[in-house]
CSV table of C-alpha atoms in Angstrom, one decimal:
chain,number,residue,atom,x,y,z
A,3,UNK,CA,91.4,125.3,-19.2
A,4,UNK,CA,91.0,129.1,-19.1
A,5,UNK,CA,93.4,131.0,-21.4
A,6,UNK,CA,95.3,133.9,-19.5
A,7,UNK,CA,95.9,137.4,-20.6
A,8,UNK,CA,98.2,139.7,-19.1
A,9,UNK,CA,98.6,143.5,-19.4
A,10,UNK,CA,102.1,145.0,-19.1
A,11,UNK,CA,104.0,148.0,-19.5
A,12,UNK,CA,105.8,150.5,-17.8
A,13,UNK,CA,104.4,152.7,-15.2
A,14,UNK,CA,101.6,154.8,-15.1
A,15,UNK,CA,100.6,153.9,-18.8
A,16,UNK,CA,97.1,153.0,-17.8
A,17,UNK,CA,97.4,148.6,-17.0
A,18,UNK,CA,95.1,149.1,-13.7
A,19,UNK,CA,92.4,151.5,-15.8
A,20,UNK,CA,92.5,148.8,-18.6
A,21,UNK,CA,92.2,146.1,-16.1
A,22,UNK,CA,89.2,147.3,-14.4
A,23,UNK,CA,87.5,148.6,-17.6
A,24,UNK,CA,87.8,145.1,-19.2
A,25,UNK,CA,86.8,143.2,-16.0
A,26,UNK,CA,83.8,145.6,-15.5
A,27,UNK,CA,84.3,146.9,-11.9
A,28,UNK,CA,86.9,148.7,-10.3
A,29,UNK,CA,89.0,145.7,-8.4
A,30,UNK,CA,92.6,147.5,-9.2
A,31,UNK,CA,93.4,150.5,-7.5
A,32,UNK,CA,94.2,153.7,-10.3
A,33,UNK,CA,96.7,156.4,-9.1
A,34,UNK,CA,98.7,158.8,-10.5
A,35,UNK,CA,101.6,157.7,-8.6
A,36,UNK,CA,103.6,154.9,-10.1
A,37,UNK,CA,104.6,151.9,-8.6
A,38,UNK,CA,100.8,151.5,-6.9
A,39,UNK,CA,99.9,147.9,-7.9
A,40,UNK,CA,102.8,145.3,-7.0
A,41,UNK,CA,101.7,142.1,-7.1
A,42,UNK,CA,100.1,140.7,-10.0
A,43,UNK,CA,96.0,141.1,-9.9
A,44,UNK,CA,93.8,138.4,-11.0
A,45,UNK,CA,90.0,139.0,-12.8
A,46,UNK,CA,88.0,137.4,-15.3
A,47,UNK,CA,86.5,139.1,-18.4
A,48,UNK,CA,83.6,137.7,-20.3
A,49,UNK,CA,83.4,138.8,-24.0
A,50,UNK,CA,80.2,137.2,-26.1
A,51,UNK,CA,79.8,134.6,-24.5
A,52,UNK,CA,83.0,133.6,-23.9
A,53,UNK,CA,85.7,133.9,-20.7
A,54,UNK,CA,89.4,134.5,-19.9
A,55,UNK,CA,91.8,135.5,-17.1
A,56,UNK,CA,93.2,138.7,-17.1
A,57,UNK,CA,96.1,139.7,-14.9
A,58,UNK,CA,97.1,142.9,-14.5
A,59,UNK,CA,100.6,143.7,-13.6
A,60,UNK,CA,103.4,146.3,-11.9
A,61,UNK,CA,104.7,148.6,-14.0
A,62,UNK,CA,108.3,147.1,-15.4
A,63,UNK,CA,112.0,149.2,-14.3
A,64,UNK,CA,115.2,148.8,-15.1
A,65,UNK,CA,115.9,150.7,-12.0
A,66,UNK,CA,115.7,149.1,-8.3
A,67,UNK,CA,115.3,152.0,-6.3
A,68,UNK,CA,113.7,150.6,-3.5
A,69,UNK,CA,112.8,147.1,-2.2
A,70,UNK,CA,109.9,146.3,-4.1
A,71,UNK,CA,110.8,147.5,-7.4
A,72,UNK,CA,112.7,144.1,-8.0
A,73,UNK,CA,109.7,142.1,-6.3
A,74,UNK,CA,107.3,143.6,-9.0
A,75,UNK,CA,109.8,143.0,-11.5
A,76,UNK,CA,109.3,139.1,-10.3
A,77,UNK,CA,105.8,139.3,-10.6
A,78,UNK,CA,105.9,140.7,-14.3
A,79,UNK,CA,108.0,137.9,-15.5
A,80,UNK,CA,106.2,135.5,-13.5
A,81,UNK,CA,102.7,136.6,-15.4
A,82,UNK,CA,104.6,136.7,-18.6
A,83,UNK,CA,105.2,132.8,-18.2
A,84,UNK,CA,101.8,132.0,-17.3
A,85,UNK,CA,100.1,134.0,-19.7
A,86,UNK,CA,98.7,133.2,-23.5
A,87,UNK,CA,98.5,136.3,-25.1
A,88,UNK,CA,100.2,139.3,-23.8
A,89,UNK,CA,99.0,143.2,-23.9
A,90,UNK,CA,101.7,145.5,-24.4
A,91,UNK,CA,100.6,148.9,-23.2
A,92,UNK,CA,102.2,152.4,-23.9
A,93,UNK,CA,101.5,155.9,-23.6
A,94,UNK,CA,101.8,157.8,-27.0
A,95,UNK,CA,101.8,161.6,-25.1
A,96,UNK,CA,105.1,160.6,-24.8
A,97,UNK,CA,108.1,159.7,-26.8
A,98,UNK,CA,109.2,156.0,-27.1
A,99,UNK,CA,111.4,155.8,-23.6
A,100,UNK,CA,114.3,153.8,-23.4
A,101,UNK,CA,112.3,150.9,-21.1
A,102,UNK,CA,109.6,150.8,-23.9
A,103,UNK,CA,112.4,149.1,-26.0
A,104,UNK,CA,113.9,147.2,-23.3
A,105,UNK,CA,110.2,145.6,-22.8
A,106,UNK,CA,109.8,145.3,-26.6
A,107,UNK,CA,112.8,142.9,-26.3
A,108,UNK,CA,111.7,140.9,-23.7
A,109,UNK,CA,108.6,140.2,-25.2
A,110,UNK,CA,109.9,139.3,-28.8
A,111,UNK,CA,111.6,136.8,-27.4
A,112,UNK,CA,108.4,135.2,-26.1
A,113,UNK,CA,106.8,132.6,-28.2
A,114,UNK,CA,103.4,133.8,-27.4
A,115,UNK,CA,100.9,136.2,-29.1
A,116,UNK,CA,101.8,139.7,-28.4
A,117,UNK,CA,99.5,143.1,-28.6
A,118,UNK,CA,100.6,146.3,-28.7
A,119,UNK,CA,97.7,148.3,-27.1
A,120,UNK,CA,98.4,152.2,-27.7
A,121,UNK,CA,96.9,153.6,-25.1
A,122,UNK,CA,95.2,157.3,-24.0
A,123,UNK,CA,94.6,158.2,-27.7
A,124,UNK,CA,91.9,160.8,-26.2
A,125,UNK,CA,94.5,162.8,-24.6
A,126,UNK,CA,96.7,162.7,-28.0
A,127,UNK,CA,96.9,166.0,-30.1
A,128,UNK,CA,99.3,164.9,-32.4
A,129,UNK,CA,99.0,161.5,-34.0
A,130,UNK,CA,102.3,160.7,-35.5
A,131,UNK,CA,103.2,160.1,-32.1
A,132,UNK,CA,101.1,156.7,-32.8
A,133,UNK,CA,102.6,155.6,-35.7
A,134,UNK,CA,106.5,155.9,-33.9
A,135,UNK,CA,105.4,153.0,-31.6
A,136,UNK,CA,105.4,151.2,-34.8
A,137,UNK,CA,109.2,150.8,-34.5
A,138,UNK,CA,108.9,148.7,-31.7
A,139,UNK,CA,108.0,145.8,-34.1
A,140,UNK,CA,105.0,144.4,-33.2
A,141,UNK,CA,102.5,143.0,-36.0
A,142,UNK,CA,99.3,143.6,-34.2
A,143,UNK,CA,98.8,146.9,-33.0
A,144,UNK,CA,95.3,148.4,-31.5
A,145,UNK,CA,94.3,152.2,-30.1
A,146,UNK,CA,92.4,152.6,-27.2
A,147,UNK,CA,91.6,154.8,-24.6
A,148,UNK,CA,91.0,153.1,-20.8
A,149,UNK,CA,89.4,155.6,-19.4
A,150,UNK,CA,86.7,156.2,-21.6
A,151,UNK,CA,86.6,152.3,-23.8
A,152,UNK,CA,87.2,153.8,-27.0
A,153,UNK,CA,88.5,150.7,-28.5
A,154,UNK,CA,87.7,148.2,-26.2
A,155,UNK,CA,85.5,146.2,-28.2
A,156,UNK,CA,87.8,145.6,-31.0
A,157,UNK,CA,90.4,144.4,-29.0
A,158,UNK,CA,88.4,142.4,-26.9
A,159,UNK,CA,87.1,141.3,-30.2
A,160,UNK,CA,90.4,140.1,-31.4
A,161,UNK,CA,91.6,138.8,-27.9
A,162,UNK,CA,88.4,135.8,-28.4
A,163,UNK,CA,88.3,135.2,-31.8
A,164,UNK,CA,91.9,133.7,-30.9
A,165,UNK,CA,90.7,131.9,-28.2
A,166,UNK,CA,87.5,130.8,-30.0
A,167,UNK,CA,89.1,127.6,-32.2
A,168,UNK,CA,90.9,126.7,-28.7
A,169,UNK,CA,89.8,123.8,-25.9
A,170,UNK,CA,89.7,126.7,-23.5
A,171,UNK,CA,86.0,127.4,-22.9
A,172,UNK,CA,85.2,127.5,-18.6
A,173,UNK,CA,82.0,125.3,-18.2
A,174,UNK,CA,79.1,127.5,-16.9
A,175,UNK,CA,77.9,125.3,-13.6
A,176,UNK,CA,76.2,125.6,-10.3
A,177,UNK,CA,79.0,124.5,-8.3
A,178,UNK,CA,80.1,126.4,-5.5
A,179,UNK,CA,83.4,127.4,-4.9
A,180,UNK,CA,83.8,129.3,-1.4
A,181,UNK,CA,85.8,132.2,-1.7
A,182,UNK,CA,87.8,132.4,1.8
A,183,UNK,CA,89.4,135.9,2.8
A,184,UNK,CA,93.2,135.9,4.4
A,185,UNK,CA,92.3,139.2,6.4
A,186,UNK,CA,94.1,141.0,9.7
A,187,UNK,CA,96.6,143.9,10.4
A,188,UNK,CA,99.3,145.0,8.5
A,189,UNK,CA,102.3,142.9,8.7
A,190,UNK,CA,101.0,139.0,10.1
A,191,UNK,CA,101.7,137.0,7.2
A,192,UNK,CA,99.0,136.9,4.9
A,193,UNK,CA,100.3,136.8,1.9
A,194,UNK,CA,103.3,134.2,3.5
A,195,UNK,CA,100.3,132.2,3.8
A,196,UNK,CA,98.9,132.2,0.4
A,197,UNK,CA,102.7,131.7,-1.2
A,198,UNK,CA,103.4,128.7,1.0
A,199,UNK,CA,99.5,127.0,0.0
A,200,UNK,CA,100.7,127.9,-3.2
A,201,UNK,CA,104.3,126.7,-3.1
A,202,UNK,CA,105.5,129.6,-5.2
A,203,UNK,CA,105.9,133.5,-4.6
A,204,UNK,CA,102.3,134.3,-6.0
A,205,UNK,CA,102.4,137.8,-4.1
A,206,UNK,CA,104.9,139.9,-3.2
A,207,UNK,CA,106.1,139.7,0.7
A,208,UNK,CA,108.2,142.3,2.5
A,209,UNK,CA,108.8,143.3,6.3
A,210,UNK,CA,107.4,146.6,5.3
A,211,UNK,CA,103.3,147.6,6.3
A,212,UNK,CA,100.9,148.3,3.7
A,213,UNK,CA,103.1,145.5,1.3
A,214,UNK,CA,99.9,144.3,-0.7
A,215,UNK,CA,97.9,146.7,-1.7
A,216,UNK,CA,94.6,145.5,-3.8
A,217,UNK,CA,92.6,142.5,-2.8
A,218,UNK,CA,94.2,139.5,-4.6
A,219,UNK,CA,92.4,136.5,-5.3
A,220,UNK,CA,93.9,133.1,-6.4
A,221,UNK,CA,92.2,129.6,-6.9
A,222,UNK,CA,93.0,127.1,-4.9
A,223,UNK,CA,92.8,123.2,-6.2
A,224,UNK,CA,94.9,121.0,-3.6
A,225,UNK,CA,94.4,118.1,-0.9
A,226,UNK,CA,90.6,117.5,-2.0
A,227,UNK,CA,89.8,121.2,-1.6
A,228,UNK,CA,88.8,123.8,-4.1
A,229,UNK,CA,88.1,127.7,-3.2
A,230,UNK,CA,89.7,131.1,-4.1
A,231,UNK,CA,91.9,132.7,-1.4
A,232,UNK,CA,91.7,135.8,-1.4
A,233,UNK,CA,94.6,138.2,0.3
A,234,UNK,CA,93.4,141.5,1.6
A,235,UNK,CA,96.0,144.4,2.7
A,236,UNK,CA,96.4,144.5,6.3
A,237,UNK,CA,93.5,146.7,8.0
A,238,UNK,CA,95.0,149.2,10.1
A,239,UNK,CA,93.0,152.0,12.7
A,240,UNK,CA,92.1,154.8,10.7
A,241,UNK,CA,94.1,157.5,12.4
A,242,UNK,CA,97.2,155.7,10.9
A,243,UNK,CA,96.3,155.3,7.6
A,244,UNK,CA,98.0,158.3,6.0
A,245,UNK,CA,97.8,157.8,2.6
A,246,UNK,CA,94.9,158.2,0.0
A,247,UNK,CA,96.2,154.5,-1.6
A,248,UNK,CA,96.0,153.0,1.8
A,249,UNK,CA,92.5,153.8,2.5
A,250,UNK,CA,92.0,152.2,-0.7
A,251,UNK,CA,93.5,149.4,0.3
A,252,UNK,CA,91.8,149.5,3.6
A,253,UNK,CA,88.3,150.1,1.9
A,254,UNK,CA,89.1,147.0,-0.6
A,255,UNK,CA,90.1,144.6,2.2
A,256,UNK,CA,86.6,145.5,4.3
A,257,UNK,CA,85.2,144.7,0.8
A,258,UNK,CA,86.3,141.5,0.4
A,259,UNK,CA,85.3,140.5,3.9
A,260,UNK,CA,81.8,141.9,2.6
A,261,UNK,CA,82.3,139.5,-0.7
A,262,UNK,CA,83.7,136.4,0.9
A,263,UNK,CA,82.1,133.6,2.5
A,264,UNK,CA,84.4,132.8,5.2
A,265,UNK,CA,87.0,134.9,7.1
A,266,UNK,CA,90.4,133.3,8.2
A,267,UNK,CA,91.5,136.4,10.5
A,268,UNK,CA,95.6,136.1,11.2
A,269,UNK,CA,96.5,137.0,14.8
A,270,UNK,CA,100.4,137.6,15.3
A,271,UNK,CA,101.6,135.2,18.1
A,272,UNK,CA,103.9,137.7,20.1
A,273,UNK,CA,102.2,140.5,19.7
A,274,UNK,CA,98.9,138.8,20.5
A,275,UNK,CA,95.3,139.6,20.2
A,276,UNK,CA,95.0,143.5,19.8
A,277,UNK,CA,92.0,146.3,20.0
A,278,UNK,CA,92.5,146.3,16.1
A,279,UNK,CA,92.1,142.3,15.9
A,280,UNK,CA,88.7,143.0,17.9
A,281,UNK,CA,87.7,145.3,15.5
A,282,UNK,CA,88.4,143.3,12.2
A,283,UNK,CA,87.1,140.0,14.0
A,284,UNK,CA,83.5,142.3,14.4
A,285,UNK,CA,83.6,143.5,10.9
A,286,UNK,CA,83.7,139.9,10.0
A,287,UNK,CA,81.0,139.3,12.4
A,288,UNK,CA,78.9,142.2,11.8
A,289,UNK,CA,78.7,140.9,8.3
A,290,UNK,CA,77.6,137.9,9.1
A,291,UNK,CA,80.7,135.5,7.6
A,292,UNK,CA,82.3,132.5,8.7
A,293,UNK,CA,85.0,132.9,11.2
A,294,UNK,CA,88.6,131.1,11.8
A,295,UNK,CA,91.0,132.6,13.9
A,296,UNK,CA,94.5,131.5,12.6
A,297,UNK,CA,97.4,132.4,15.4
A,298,UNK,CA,100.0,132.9,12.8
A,299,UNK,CA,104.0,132.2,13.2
A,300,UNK,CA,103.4,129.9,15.9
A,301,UNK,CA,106.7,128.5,15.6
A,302,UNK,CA,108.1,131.9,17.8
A,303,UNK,CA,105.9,130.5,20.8
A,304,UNK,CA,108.6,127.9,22.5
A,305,UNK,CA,106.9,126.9,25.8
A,306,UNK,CA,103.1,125.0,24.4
A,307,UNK,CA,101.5,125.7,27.5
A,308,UNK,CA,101.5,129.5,26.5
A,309,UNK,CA,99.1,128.3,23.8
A,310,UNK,CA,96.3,126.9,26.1
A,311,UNK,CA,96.7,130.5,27.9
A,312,UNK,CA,96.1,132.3,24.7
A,313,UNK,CA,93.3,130.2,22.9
A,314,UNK,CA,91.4,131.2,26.7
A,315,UNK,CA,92.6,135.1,27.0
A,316,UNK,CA,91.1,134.9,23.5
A,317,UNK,CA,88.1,133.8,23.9
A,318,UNK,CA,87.1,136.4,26.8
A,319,UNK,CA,88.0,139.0,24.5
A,320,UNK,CA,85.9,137.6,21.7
A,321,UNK,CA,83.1,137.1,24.0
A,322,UNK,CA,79.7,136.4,23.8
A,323,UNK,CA,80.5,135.1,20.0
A,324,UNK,CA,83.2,132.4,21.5
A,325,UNK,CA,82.2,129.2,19.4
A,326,UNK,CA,85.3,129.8,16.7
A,327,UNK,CA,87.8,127.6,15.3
A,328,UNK,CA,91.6,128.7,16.5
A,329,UNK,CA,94.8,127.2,14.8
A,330,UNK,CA,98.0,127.9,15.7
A,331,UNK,CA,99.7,128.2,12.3
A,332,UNK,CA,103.1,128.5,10.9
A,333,UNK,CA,103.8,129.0,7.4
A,334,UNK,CA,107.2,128.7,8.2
A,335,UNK,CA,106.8,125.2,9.5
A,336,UNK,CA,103.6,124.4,7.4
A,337,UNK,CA,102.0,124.0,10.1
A,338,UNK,CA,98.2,123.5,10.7
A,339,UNK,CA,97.2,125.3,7.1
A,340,UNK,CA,95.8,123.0,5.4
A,341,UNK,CA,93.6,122.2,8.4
A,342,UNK,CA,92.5,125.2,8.8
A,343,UNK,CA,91.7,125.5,5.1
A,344,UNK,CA,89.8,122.4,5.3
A,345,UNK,CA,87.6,123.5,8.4
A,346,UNK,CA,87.2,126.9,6.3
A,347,UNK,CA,85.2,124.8,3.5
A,348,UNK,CA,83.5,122.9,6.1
A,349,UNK,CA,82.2,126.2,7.6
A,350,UNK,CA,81.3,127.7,3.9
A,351,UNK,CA,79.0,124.8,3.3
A,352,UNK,CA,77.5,125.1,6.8
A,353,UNK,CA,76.4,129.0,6.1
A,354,UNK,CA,74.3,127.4,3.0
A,355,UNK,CA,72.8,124.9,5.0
A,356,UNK,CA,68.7,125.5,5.6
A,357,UNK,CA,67.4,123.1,8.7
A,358,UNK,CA,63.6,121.7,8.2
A,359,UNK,CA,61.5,123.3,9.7
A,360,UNK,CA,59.8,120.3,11.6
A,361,UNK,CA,63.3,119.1,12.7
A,362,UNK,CA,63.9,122.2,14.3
A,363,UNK,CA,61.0,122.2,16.5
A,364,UNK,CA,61.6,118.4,17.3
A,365,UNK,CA,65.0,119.0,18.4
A,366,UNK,CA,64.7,122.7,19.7
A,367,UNK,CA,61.2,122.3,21.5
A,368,UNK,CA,61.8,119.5,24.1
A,369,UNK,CA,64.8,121.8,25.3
A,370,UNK,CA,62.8,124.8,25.4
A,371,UNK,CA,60.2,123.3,27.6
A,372,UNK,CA,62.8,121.2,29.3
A,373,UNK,CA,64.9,124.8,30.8
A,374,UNK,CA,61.7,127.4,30.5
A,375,UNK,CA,62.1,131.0,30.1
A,376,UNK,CA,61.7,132.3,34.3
A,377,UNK,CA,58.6,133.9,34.9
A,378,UNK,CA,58.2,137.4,35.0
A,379,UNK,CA,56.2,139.0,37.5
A,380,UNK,CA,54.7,136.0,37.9
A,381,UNK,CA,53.6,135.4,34.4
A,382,UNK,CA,55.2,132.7,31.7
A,383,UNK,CA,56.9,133.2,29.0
A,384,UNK,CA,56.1,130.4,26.7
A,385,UNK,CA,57.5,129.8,23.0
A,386,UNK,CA,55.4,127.6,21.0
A,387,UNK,CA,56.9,127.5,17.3
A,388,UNK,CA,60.3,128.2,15.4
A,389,UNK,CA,61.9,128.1,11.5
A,390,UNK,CA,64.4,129.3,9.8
A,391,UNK,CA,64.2,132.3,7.3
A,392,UNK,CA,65.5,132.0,4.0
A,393,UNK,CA,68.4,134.2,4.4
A,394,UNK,CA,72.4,133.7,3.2
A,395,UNK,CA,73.6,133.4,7.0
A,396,UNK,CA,71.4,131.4,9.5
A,397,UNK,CA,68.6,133.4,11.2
A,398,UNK,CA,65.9,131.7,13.1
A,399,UNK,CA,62.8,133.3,14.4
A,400,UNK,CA,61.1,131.7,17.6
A,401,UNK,CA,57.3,133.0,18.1
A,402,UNK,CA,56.8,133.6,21.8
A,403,UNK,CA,53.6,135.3,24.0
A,404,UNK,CA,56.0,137.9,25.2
A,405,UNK,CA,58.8,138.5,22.8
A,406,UNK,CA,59.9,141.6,24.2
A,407,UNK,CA,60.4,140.4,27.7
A,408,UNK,CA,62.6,137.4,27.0
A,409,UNK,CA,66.3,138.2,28.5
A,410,UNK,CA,69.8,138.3,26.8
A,411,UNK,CA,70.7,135.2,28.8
A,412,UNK,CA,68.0,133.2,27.4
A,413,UNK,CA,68.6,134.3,24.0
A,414,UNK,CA,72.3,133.3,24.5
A,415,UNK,CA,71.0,130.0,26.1
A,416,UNK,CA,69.2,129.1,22.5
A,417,UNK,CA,72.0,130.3,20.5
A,418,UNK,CA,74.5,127.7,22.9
A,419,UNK,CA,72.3,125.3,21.8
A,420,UNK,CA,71.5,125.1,18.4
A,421,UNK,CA,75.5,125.7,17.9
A,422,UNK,CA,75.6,122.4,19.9
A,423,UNK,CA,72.6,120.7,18.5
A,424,UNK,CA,73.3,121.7,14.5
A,425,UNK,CA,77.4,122.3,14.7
A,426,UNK,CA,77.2,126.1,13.8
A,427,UNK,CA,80.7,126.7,14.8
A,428,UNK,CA,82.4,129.4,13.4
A,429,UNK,CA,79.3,130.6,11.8
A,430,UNK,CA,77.7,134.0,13.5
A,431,UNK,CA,73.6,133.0,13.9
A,432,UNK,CA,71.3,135.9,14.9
A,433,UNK,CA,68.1,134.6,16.4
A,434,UNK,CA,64.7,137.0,16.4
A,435,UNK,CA,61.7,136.9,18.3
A,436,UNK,CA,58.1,137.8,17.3
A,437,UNK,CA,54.8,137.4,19.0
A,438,UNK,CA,52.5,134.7,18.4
């Protein structure tokens, strides 16, 4: 089983910079201003040869000054019980503050391996300011700077040679594991929905927009399925985004719709299906991922026949791309989730899926010369061949006499049915036509 590392400390001491430097991409997002990660943020770090989790963390208060404050507080005892060996980080430009030592207690009484990872040595002009951190008691103590990896290597040096002599090492296979995105606007339930799949409070959830704030991913093992859920931060129109951390947020969710394989897009019940639901369900579309379209807190909607209405005023707006899974779901009430996850999967494995060449023409041909192209000024338009390219989503190319002439209805005729013929549901197919 992978061994998990977390990184804590107060605020602004430099977890997120760590984070991403250790990683080896920018997944946390850095800011000056304290209190910008919340939830706890999940990555993987590979040092020679060998991997482990690494979580990076909220910065720790004594002092609940606002809502989340507490929630993060949560989250940093919550990664302190799942983790193996702990990274205590603290910023020597300053003096030892009185929450350094209230974290030093915490920790001591943790029967785990602890760090204590000076960091920002690059900024520090006097160095006895190292050697006061010493009170705090820790045995194993390393400098570093974040921002630049002075240091890195030695601790990540340390971190697996105790890790080396343990059962712990992740088997390198082909498997694949779909990586599913929770995405919509602010405020749906997305990360309600990854806390009830996961039956514990994995990320922080509030009332308030712009809650989660980096792209959290999670693996999922449950009910025969396996994938990483991924919760985004809600996408909201540009013109209200009025903070540099929310665009940040904003830029990460689009991101993860770009890195995922299938898109579950969360569509509040009362407020229904909005411009800005159109927009995220093209973004998803535009990039050619799986779609399901989860109508989330369903349990509001008290007549049923109000959900045949809006499963149909749905589909006109999603038009011409209509073939898409829709769940009314309720995390409340459990309610359709693991359905829905489970069609997810189903839809994953379908993107992957390359149709032989000569059972596409036997299936695809007969109903092509069956319901021919019209004629055009008089002339036929004939199409004599077609395949599959060898791309990620499923593109087909059909080799006509006059590609150029062929209509949009025709084109939307052979998209209706090779959906029908080869169960591309949920899946966005673009289909190209070339001359023979």
């Amino acid at each position: 089983m992978t061994k998990i590392v977390s990184i804590v400390g107060r605020s602004n001491v430099g977890k997120s910079t760590l984070f991403n430097r250790l990683i080896g991409y920018k997944k946390s997002i850095v800011n000056s201003k304290s209190g910008v990660t919340r939830d706890r943020n999940y990555g993987f770090c590979n040092w020679n040869g060998i991997d482990f989790c690494l979580i990076d963390t909220g910065g720790y208060t004594n002092k609940f000054n606002n809502i989340f404050d507490n929630k993060i507080c949560e989250q940093f005892f919550f990664a302190l019980e799942e983790s193996d060996l702990i990274l205590f980080l603290v910023d020597p430009s300053n003096q030892i503050l009185e929450i350094d030592y209230e974290i030093s207690k915490i920790l001591h009484k943790l029967k785990k391996t602890i760090y204590l990872v000076i960091n920002k040595i690059d900024l520090l002009k006097k160095k006895e300011n190292i050697s006061e951190f010493f009170k705090l008691g820790f045995s194993k103590k390393y400098c570093i700077s974040s921002i630049n990896g002075a240091g890195t290597g030695e601790l990540l040096d340390s971190i697996v040679s105790i890790f080396k002599n343990t059962d712990f090492f992740v088997k390198k296979t082909n498997q694949f594991i779909p990586k599913l995105a929770i995405v919509g606007r602010p405020n749906v339930g997305k990360s309600t929905l990854i806390n009830t799949l996961l039956k514990k409070n994995q990320n922080i959830v509030s009332n308030i927009s712009g809650t989660t704030r980096d792209s959290l991913e999670v693996f999922y093992k449950q009910f025969g399925i396996e994938c990483i859920l991924v919760d985004t931060a809600g996408i909201r129109k540009k013109k209200k985004i009025k903070e540099n951390i929310e665009f940040y947020s904003v830029m990460r969710a689009i991101k993860s719709i770009k890195n995922s394989d299938v898109c579950l897009l969360l569509i509040d019940s009362i407020s229904g299906m909005e411009s800005q639901d159109l927009n995220i369900f093209k973004i998803i579309e535009n990039n050619n991922k799986g779609i399901i379209l989860l109508i989330n807190k369903c349990d509001l909607i008290k007549n049923k026949f109000l959900e045949k209405i809006f499963q149909k005023k749905i589909k006109k707006i999603i038009a011409p791309f209509k073939d898409v899974p829709i769940f009314f779901t309720s995390s409340y009430k459990k309610k359709n989730l693991i359905k829905s996850l489970k069609t997810a999967i189903k839809i994953a494995f379908k993107l992957k899926l390359k149709i032989k060449t000569s059972l596409l023409n036997k299936i695809m041909l007969p109903i092509i010369n069956k319901y021919p192209h019209p004629l055009i000024n008089g002339k036929p338009i004939t199409i004599k061949y077609c395949s599959q390219l060898p791309t990620y989503n499923p593109q087909f190319i059909f080799f006509s006499n006059s590609p150029n002439l062929i209509k949009k209805s025709y084109k939307r005729f052979i998209e209706k049915q090779l959906r029908e013929k080869f169960n591309f549901t949920g899946i966005p197919i673009k289909i190209l036509f070339r001359l023979k």
